[in-house]
mmCIF file with all atom_site columns, C-alpha atoms and ligand atoms in Angstrom:
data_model
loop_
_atom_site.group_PDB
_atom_site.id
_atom_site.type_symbol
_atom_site.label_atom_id
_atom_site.label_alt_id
_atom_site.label_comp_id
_atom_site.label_asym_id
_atom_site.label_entity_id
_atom_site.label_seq_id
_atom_site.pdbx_PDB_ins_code
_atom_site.Cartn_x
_atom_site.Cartn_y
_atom_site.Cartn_z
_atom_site.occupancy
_atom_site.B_iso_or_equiv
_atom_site.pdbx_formal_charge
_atom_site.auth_seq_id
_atom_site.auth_comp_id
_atom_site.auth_asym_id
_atom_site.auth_atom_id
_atom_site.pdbx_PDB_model_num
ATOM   1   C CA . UNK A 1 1   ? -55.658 -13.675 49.250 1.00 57.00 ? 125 UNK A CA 1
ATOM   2   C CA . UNK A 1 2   ? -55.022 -15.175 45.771 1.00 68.00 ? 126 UNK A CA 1
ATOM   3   C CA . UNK A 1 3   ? -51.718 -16.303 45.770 1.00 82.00 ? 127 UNK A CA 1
ATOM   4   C CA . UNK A 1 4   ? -51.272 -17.737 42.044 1.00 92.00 ? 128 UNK A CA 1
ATOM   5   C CA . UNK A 1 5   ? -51.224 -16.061 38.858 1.00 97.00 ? 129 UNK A CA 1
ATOM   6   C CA . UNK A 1 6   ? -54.804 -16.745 36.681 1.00 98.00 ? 130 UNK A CA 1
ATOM   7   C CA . UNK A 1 7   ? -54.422 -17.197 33.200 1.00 98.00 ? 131 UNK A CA 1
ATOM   8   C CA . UNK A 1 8   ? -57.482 -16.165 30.840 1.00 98.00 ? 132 UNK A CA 1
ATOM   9   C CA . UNK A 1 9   ? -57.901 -18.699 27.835 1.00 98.00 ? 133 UNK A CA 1
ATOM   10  C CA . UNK A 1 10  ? -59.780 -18.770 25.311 1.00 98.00 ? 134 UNK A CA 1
ATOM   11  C CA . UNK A 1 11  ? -61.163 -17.282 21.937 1.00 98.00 ? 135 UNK A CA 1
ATOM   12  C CA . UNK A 1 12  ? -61.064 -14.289 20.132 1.00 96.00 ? 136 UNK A CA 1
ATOM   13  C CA . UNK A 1 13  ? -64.237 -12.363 21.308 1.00 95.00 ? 137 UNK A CA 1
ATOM   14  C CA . UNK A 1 14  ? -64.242 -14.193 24.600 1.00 96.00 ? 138 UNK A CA 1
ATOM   15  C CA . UNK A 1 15  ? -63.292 -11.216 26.398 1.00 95.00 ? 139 UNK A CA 1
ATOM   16  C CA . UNK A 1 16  ? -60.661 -12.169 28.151 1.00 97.00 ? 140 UNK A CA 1
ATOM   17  C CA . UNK A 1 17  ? -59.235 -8.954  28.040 1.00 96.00 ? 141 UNK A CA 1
ATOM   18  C CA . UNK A 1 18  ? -62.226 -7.378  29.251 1.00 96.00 ? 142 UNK A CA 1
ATOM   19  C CA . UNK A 1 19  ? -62.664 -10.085 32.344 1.00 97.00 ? 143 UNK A CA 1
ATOM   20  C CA . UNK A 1 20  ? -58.729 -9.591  32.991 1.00 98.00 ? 144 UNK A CA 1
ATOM   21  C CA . UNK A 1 21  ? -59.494 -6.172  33.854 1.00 98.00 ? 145 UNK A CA 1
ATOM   22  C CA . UNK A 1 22  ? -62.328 -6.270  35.597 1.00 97.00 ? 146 UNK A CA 1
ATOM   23  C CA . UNK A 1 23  ? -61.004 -9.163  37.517 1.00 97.00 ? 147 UNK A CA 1
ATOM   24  C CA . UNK A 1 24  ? -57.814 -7.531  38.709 1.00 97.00 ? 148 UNK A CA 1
ATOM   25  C CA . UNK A 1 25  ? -59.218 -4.574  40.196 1.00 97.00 ? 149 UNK A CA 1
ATOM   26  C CA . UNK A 1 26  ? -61.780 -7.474  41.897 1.00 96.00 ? 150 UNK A CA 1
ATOM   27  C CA . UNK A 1 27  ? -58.353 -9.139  43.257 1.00 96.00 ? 151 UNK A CA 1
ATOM   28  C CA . UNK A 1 28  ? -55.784 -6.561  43.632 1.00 96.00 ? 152 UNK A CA 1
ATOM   29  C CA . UNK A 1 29  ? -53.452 -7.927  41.131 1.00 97.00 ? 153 UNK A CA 1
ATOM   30  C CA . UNK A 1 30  ? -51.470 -6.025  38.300 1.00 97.00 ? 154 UNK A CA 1
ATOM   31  C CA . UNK A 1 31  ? -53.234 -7.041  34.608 1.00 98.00 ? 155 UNK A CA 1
ATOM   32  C CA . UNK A 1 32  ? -51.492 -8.400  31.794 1.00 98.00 ? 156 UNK A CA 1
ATOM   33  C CA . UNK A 1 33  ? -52.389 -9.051  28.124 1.00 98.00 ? 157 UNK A CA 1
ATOM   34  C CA . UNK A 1 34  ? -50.233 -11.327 26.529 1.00 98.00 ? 158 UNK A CA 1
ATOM   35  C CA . UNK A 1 35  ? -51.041 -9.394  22.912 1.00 97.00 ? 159 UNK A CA 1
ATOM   36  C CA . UNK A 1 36  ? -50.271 -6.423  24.155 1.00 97.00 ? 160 UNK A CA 1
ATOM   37  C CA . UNK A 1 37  ? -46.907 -7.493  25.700 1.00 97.00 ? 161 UNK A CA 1
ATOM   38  C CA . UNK A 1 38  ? -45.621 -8.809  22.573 1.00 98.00 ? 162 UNK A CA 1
ATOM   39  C CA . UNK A 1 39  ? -46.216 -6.127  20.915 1.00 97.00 ? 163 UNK A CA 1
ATOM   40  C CA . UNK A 1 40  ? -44.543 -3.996  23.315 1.00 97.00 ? 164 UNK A CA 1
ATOM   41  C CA . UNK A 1 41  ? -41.325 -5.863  23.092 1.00 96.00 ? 165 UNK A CA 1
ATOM   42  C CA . UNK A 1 42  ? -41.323 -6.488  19.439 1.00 96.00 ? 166 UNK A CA 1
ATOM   43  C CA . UNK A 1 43  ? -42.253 -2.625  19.038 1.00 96.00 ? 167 UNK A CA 1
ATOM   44  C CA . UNK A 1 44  ? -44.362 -3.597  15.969 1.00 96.00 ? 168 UNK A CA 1
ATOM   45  C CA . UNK A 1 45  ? -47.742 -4.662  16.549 1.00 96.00 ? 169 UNK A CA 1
ATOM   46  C CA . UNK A 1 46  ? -49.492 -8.341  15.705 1.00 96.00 ? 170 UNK A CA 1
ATOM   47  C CA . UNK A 1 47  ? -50.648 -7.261  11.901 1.00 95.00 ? 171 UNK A CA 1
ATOM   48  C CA . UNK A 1 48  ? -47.153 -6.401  11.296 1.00 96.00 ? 172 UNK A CA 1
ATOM   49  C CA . UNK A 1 49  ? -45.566 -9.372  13.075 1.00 97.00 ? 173 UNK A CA 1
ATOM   50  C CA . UNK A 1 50  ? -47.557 -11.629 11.402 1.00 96.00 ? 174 UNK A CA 1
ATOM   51  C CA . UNK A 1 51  ? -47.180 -10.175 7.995  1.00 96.00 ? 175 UNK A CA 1
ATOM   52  C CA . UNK A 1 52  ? -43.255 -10.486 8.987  1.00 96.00 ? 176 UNK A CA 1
ATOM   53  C CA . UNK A 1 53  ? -42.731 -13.777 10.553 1.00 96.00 ? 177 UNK A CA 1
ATOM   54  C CA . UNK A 1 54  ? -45.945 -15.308 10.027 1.00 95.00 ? 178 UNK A CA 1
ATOM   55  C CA . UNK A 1 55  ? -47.903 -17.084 12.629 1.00 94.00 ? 179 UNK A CA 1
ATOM   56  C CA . UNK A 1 56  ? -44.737 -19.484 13.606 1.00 93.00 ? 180 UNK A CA 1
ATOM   57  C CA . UNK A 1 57  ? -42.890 -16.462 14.510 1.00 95.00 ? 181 UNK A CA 1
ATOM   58  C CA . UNK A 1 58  ? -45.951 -14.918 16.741 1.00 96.00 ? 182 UNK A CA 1
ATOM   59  C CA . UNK A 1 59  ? -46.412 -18.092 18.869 1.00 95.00 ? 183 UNK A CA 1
ATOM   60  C CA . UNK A 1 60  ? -43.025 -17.931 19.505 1.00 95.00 ? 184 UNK A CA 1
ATOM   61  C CA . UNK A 1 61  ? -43.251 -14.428 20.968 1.00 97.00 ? 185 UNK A CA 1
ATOM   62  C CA . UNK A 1 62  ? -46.030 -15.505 22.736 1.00 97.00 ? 186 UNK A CA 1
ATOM   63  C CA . UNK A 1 63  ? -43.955 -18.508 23.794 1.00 97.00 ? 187 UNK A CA 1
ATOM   64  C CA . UNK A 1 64  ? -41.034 -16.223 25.126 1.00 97.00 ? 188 UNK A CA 1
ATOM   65  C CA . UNK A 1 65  ? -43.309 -14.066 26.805 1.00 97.00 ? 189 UNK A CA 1
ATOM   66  C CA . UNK A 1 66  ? -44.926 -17.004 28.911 1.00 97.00 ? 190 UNK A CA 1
ATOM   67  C CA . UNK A 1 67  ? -41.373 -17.847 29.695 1.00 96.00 ? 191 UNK A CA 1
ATOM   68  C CA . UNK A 1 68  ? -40.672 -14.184 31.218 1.00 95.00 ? 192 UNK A CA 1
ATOM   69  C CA . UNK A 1 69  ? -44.034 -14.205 33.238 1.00 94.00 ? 193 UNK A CA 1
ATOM   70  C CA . UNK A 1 70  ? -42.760 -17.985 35.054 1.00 91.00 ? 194 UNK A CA 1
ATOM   71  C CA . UNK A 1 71  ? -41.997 -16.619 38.147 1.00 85.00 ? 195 UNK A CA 1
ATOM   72  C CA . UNK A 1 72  ? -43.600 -13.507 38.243 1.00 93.00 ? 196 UNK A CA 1
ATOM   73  C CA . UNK A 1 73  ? -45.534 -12.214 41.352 1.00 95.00 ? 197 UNK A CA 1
ATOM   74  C CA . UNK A 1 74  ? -49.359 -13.285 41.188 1.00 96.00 ? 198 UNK A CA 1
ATOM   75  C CA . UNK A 1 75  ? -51.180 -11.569 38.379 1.00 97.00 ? 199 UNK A CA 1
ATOM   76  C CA . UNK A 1 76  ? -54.092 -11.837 35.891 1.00 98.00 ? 200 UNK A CA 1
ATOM   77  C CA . UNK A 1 77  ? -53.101 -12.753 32.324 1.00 98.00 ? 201 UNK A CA 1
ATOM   78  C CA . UNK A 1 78  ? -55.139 -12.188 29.548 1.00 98.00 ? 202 UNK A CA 1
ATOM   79  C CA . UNK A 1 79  ? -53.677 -14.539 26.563 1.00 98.00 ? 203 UNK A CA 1
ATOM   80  C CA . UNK A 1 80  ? -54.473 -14.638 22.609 1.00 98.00 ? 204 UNK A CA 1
ATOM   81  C CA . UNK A 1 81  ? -56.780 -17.367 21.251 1.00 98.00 ? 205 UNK A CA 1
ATOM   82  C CA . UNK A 1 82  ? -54.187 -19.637 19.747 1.00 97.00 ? 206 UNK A CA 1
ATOM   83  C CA . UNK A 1 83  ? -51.799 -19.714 22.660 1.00 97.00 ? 207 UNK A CA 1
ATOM   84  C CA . UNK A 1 84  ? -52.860 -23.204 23.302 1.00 98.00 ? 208 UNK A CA 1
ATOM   85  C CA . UNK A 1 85  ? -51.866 -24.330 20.022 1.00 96.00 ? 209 UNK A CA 1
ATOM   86  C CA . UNK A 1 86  ? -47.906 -24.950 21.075 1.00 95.00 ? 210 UNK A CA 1
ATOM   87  C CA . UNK A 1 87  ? -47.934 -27.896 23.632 1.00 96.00 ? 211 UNK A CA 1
ATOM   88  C CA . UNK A 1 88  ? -44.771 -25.492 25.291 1.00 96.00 ? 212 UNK A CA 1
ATOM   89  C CA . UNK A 1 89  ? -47.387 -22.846 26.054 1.00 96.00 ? 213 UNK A CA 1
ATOM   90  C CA . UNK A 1 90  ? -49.949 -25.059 27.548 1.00 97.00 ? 214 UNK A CA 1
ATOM   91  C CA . UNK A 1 91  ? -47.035 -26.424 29.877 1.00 97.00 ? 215 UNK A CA 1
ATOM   92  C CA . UNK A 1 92  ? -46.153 -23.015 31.258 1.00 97.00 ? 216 UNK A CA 1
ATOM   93  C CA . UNK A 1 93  ? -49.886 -22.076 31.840 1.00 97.00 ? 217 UNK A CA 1
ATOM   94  C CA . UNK A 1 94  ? -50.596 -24.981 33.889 1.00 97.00 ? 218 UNK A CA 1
ATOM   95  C CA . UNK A 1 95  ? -47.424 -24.974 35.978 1.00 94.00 ? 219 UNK A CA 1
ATOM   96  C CA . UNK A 1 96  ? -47.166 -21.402 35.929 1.00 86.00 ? 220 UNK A CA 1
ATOM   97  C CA . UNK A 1 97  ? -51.138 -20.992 37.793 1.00 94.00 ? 221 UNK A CA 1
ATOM   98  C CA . UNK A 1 98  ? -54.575 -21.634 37.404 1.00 97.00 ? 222 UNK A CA 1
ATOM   99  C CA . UNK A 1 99  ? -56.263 -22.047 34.171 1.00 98.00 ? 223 UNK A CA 1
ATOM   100 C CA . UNK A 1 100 ? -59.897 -20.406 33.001 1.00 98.00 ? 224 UNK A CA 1
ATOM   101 C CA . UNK A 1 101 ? -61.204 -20.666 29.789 1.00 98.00 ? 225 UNK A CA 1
ATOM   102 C CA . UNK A 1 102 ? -63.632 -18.333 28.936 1.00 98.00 ? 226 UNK A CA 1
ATOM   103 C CA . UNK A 1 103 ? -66.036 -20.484 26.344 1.00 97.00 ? 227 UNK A CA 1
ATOM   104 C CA . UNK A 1 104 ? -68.203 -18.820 24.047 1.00 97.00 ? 228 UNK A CA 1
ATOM   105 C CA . UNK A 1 105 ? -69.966 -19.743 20.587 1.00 96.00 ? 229 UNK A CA 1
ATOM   106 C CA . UNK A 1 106 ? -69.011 -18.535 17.259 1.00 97.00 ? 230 UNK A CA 1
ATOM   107 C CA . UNK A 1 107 ? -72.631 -16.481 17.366 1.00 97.00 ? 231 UNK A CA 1
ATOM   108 C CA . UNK A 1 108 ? -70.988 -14.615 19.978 1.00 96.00 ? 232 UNK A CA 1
ATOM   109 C CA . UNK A 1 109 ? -67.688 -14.219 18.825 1.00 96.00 ? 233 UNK A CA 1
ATOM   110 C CA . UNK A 1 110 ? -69.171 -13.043 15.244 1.00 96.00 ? 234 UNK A CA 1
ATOM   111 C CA . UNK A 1 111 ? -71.033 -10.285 16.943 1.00 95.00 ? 235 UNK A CA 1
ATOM   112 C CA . UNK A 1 112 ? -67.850 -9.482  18.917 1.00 94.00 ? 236 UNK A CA 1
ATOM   113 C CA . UNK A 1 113 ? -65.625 -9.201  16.424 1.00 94.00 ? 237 UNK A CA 1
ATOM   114 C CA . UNK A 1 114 ? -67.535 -7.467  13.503 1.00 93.00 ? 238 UNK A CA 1
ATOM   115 C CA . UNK A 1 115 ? -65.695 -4.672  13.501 1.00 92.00 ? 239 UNK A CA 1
ATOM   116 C CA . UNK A 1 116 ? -62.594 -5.997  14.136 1.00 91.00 ? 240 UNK A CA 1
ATOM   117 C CA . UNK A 1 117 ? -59.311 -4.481  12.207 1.00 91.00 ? 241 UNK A CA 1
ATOM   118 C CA . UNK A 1 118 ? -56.518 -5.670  14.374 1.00 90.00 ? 242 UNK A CA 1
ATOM   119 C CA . UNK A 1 119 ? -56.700 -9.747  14.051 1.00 94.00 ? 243 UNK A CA 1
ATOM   120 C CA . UNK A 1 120 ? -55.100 -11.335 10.812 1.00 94.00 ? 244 UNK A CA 1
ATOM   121 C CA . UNK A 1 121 ? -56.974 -14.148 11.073 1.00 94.00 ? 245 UNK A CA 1
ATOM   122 C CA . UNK A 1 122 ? -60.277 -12.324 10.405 1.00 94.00 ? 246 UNK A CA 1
ATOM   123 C CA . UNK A 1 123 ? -59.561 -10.262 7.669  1.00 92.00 ? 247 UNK A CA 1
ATOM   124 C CA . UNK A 1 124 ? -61.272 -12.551 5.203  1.00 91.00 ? 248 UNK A CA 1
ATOM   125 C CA . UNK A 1 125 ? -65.088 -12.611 4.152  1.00 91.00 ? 249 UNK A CA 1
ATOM   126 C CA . UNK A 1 126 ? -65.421 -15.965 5.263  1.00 95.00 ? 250 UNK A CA 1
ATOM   127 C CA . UNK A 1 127 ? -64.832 -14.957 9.144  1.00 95.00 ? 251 UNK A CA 1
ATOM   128 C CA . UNK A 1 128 ? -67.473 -17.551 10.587 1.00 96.00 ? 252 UNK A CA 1
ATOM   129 C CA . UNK A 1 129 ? -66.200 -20.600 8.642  1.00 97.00 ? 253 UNK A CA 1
ATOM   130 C CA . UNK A 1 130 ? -63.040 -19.494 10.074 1.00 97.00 ? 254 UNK A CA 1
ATOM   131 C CA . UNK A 1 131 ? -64.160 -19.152 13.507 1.00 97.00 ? 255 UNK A CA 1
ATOM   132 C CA . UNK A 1 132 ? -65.986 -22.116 12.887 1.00 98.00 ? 256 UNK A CA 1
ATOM   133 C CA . UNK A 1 133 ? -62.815 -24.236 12.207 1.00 98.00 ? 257 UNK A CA 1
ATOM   134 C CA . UNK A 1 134 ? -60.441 -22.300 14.905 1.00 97.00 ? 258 UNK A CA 1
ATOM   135 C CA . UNK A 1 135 ? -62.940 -23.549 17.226 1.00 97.00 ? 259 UNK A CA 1
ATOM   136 C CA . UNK A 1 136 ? -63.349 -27.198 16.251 1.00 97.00 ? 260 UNK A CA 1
ATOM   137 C CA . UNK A 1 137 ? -59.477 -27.528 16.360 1.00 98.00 ? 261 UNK A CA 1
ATOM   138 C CA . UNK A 1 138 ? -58.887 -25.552 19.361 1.00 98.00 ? 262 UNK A CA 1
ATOM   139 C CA . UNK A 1 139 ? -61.575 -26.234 21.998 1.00 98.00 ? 263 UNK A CA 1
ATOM   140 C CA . UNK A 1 140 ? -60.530 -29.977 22.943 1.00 98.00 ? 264 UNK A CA 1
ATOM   141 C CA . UNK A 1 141 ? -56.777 -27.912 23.974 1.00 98.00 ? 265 UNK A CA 1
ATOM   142 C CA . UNK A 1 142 ? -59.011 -24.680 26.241 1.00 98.00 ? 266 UNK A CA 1
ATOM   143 C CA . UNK A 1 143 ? -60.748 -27.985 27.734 1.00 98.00 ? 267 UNK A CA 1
ATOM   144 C CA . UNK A 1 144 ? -57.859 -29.959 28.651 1.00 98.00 ? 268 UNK A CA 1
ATOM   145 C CA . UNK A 1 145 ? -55.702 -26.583 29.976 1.00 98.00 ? 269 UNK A CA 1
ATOM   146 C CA . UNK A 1 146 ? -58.075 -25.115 31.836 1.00 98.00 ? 270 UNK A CA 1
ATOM   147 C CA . UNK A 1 147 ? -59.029 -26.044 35.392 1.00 97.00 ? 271 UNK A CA 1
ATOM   148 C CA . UNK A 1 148 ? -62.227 -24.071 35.507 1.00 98.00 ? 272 UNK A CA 1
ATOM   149 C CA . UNK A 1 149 ? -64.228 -23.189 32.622 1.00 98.00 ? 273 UNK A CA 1
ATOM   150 C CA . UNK A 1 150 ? -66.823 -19.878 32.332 1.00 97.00 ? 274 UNK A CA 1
ATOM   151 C CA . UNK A 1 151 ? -69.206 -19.409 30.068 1.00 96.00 ? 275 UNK A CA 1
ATOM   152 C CA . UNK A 1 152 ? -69.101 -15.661 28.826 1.00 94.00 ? 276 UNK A CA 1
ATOM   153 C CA . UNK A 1 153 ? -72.372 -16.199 26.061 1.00 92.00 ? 277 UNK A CA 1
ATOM   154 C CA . UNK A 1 154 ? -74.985 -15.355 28.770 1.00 87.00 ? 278 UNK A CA 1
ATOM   155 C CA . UNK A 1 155 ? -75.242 -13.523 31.727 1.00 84.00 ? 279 UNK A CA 1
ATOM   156 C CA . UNK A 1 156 ? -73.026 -10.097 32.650 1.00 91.00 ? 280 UNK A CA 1
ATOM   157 C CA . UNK A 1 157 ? -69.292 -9.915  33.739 1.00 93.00 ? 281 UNK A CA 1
ATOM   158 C CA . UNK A 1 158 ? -70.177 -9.485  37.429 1.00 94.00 ? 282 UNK A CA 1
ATOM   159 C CA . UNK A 1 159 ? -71.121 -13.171 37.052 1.00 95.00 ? 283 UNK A CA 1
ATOM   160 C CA . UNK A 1 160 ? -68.763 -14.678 35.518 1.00 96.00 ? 284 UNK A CA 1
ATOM   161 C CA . UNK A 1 161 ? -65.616 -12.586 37.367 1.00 97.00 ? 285 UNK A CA 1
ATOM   162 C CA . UNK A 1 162 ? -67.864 -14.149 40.913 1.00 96.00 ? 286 UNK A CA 1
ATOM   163 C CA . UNK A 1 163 ? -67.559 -17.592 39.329 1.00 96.00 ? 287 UNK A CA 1
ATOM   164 C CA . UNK A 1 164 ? -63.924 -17.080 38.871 1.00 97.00 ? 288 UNK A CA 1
ATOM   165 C CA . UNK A 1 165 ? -63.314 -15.280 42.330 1.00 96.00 ? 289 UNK A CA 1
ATOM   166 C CA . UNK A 1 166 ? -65.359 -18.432 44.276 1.00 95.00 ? 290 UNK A CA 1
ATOM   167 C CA . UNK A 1 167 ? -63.248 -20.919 42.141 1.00 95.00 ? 291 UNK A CA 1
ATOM   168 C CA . UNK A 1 168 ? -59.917 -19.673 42.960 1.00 92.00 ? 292 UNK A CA 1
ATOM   169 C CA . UNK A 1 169 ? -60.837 -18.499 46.411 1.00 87.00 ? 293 UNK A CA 1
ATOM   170 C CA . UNK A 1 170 ? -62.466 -22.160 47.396 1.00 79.00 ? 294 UNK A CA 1
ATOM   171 C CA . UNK A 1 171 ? -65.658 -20.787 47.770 1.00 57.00 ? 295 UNK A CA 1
HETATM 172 C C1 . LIG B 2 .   ? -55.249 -14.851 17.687 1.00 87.43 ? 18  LIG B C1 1
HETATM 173 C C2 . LIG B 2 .   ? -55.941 -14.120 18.631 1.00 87.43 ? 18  LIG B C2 1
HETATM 174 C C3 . LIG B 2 .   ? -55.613 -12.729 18.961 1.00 87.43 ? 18  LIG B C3 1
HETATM 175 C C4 . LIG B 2 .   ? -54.133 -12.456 18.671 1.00 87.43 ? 18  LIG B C4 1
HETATM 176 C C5 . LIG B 2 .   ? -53.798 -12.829 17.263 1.00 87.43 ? 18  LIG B C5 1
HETATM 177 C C6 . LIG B 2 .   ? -54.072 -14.310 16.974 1.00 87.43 ? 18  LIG B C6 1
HETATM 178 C C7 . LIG B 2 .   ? -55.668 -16.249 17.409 1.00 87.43 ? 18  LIG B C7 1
HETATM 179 O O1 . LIG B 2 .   ? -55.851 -12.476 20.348 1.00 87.43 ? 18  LIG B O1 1
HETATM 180 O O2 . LIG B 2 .   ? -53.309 -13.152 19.570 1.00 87.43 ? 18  LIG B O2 1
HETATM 181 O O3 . LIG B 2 .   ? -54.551 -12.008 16.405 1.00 87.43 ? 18  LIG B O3 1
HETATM 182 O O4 . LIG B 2 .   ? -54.866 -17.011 16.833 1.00 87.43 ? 18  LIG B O4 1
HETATM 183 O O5 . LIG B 2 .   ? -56.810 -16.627 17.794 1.00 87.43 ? 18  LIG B O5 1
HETATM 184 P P1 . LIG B 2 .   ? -57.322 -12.320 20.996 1.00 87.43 ? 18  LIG B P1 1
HETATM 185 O O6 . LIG B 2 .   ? -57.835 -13.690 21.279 1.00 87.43 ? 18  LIG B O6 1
HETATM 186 O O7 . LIG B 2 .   ? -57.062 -11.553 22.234 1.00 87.43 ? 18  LIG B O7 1
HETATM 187 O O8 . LIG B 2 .   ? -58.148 -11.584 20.017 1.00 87.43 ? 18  LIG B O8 1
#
C-alpha cells in the first residue's frame, strides 16, 4: 500500500503526464497534473496566463496549488518542468512525498514536443537551444529534489512505472 503522495518532476516531453497516468491506475491513487489544475482554477489556460502575468505570475499558481495539495490523501502528481525553479516549490515536494524525476535528453524532448502548441516557452524557432539552456539550468534542481530518478529516453513505460512501483514499494 503506498501511503505517500509521488510527485513526477521533470522536463517538458518527459512524460510525466503520461507516467502519472499510467502509474495511478498501477497504484490505485487519484491522478493529478499540476498544469491542468491551474488552469482549472484560473479558468484561463497557461498561454493565456502567461501572456497575462508572465512566468512570475504562473509559478506562483503553481506555488498555490502545491500549497492546496499539502495534506491531501496519497496521490500521483504530475508537475510542469519549471516547478523546481522556486526554492518554495521544491520545499513542498519534498516534505509533501516522494520525489521522481523523470530524466530525458533534449533529442528526446525535441521529438516530443514537435508539434507542440500549448507551451510558451517553445514557440520560438530556436526550440533546442532553448531546451538546451532550460536543461543546463534546471537539471542540478530535478537532481537535488528528487529521491529516485528514471530514465524515460529508452525502454517502454511498463519499465519505468516498475522502477517507480519497486522504489516506493521497497522492493
Ligand atoms: C513549463 C512546462 C509546462 C508548463 C508551462 C511551463 C516549463 O509543463 O508548466 O508551459 O517551464 O518547463 P510540462 O512540463 O508538463 O510541459
Amino acid at each position: 500500500m503506498q501511503s505517500r503522495t509521488i510527485y513526477l518532476i521533470g522536463p517538458m516531453g518527459a512524460g510525466k503526464s503520461t507516467i502519472g497516468r499510467m502509474l495511478s491506475r498501477e497504484l490505485n491513487l487519484p491522478f493529478l497534473d499540476t498544469d491542468q489544475e491551474v488552469e482549472e482554477r484560473c479558468g484561463a489556460d497557461i498561454p493565456w496566463i502567461f501572456d497575462m502575468e508572465g512566468e512570475a505570475g504562473f509559478r506562483q499558481r503553481e506555488t498555490s496549488v502545491l500549497e492546496i495539495l499539502q495534506g491531501e490523501p496519497p496521490q500521483i502528481i504530475a508537475t510542469g518542468g519549471g516547478i523546481v525553479m522556486k526554492e518554495e516549490n521544491r520545499r513542498l515536494m519534498v516534505s509533501g512525498g516522494f520525489v521522481v524525476f523523470l530524466q530525458t535528453s533534449v533529442a528526446t524532448q525535441m521529438l516530443r514536443t514537435a508539434k507542440d502548441k500549448r507551451r510558451p516557452l517553445l514557440q520560438r524557432p530556436d526550440r533546442k537551444q532553448v531546451l538546451t539552456d532550460l536543461y543546463k539550468i534546471r537539471e542540478p534542481l530535478y537532481r537535488q529534489t528528487a529521491d529516485l530518478v528514471v530514465c524515460t529516453d529508452r525502454g517502454s513505460p511498463r519499465q519505468v512505472i516498475r522502477e517507480i512501483v519497486e522504489a516506493v514499494q521497497g522492493g
